[in-house]
Short mmCIF file of C-alpha atoms in Angstrom, two decimals:
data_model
loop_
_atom_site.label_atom_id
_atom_site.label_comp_id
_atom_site.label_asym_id
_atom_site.label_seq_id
_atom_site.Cartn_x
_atom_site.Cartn_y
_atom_site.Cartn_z
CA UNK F 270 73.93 92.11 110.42
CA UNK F 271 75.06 89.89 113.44
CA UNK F 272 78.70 89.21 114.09
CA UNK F 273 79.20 85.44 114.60
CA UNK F 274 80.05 84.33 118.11
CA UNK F 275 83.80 83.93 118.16
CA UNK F 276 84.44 87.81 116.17
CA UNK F 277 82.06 89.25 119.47
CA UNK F 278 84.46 87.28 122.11
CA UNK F 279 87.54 88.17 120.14
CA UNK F 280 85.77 92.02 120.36
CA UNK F 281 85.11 91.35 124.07
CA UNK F 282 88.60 90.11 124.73
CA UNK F 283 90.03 93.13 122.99
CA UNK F 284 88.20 95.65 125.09
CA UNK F 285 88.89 93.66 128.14
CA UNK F 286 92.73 94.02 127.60
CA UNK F 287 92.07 97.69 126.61
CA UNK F 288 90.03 98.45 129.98
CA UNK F 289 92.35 96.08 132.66
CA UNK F 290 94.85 98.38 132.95
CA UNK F 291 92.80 101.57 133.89
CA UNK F 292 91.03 98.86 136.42
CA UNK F 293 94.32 98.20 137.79
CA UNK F 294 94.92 101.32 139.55
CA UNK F 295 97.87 103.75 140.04
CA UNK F 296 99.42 102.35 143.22
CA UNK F 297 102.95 100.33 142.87
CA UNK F 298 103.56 97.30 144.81
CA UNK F 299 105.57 97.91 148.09
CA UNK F 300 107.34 94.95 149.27
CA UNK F 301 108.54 94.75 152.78
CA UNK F 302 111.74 92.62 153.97
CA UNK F 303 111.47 90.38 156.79
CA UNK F 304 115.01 89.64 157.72
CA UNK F 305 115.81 86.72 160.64
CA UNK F 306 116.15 87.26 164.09
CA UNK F 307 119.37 86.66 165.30
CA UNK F 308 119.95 84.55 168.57
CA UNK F 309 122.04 86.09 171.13
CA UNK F 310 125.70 84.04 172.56
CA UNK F 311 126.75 85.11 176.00
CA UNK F 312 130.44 85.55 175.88
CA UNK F 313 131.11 82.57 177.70
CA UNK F 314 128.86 80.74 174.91
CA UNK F 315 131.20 82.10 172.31
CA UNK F 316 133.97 81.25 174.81
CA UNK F 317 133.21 77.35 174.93
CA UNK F 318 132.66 77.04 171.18
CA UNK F 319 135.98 79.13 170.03
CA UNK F 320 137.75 76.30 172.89
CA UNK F 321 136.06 73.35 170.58
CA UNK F 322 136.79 74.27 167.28
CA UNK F 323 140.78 74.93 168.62
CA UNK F 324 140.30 70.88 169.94
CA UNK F 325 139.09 69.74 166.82
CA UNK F 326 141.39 70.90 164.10
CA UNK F 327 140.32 67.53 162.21
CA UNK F 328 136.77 68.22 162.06
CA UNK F 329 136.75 70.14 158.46
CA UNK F 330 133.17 70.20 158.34
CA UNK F 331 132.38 71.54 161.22
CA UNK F 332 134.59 74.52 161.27
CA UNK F 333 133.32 74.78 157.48
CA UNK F 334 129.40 75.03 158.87
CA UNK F 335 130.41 77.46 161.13
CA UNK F 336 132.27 79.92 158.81
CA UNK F 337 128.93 79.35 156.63
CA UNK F 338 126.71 79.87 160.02
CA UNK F 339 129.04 83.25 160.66
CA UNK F 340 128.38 84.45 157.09
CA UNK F 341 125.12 84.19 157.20
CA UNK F 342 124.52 86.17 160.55
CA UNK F 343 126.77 88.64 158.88
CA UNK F 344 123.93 89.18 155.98
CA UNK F 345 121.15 89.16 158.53
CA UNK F 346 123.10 91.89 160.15
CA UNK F 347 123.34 93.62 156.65
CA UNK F 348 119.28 93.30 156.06
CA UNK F 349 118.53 94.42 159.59
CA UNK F 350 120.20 97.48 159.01
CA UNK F 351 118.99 98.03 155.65
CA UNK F 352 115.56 98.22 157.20
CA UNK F 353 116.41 100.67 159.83
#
């Protein structure tokens, strides 16, 4: 007696779920973090832009960008070390 059509792809779908795992292998995934380079400020660099932000009390949003700029190279710090 035949099967009809759909109850052998409903079979073959079965035994495909069945089989893709032992396909799949035994190896995990290993992911690898990239963190950022960081560019380098001479002192004098640092020097000029510490003299700036002192001359520009008013100018909220640029000392806020920098706090946010000085977090962030904190956490690249953070990854970079992770990785060591």
């Amino acid at each position: 007696m035949l099967m009809p059509r759909s109850m052998r792809f409903l079979m073959f779908l079965t035994a495909l779920a069945l089989a893709a795992p032992l396909l799949s292998g035994c190896e995990s995934v290993r992911y690898k973090t990239v963190c950022p380079t960081l560019v380098t400020y001479s002192l004098d660099d640092q020097t000029q832009l510490a003299q700036e932000l002192v001359a520009a009390p008013s100018a909220t949003m640029t000392h806020r960008v920098v706090r946010d700029y000085v977090g962030l190279r904190d956490q690249v710090r953070a990854c970079q070390a992770d990785g060591k």
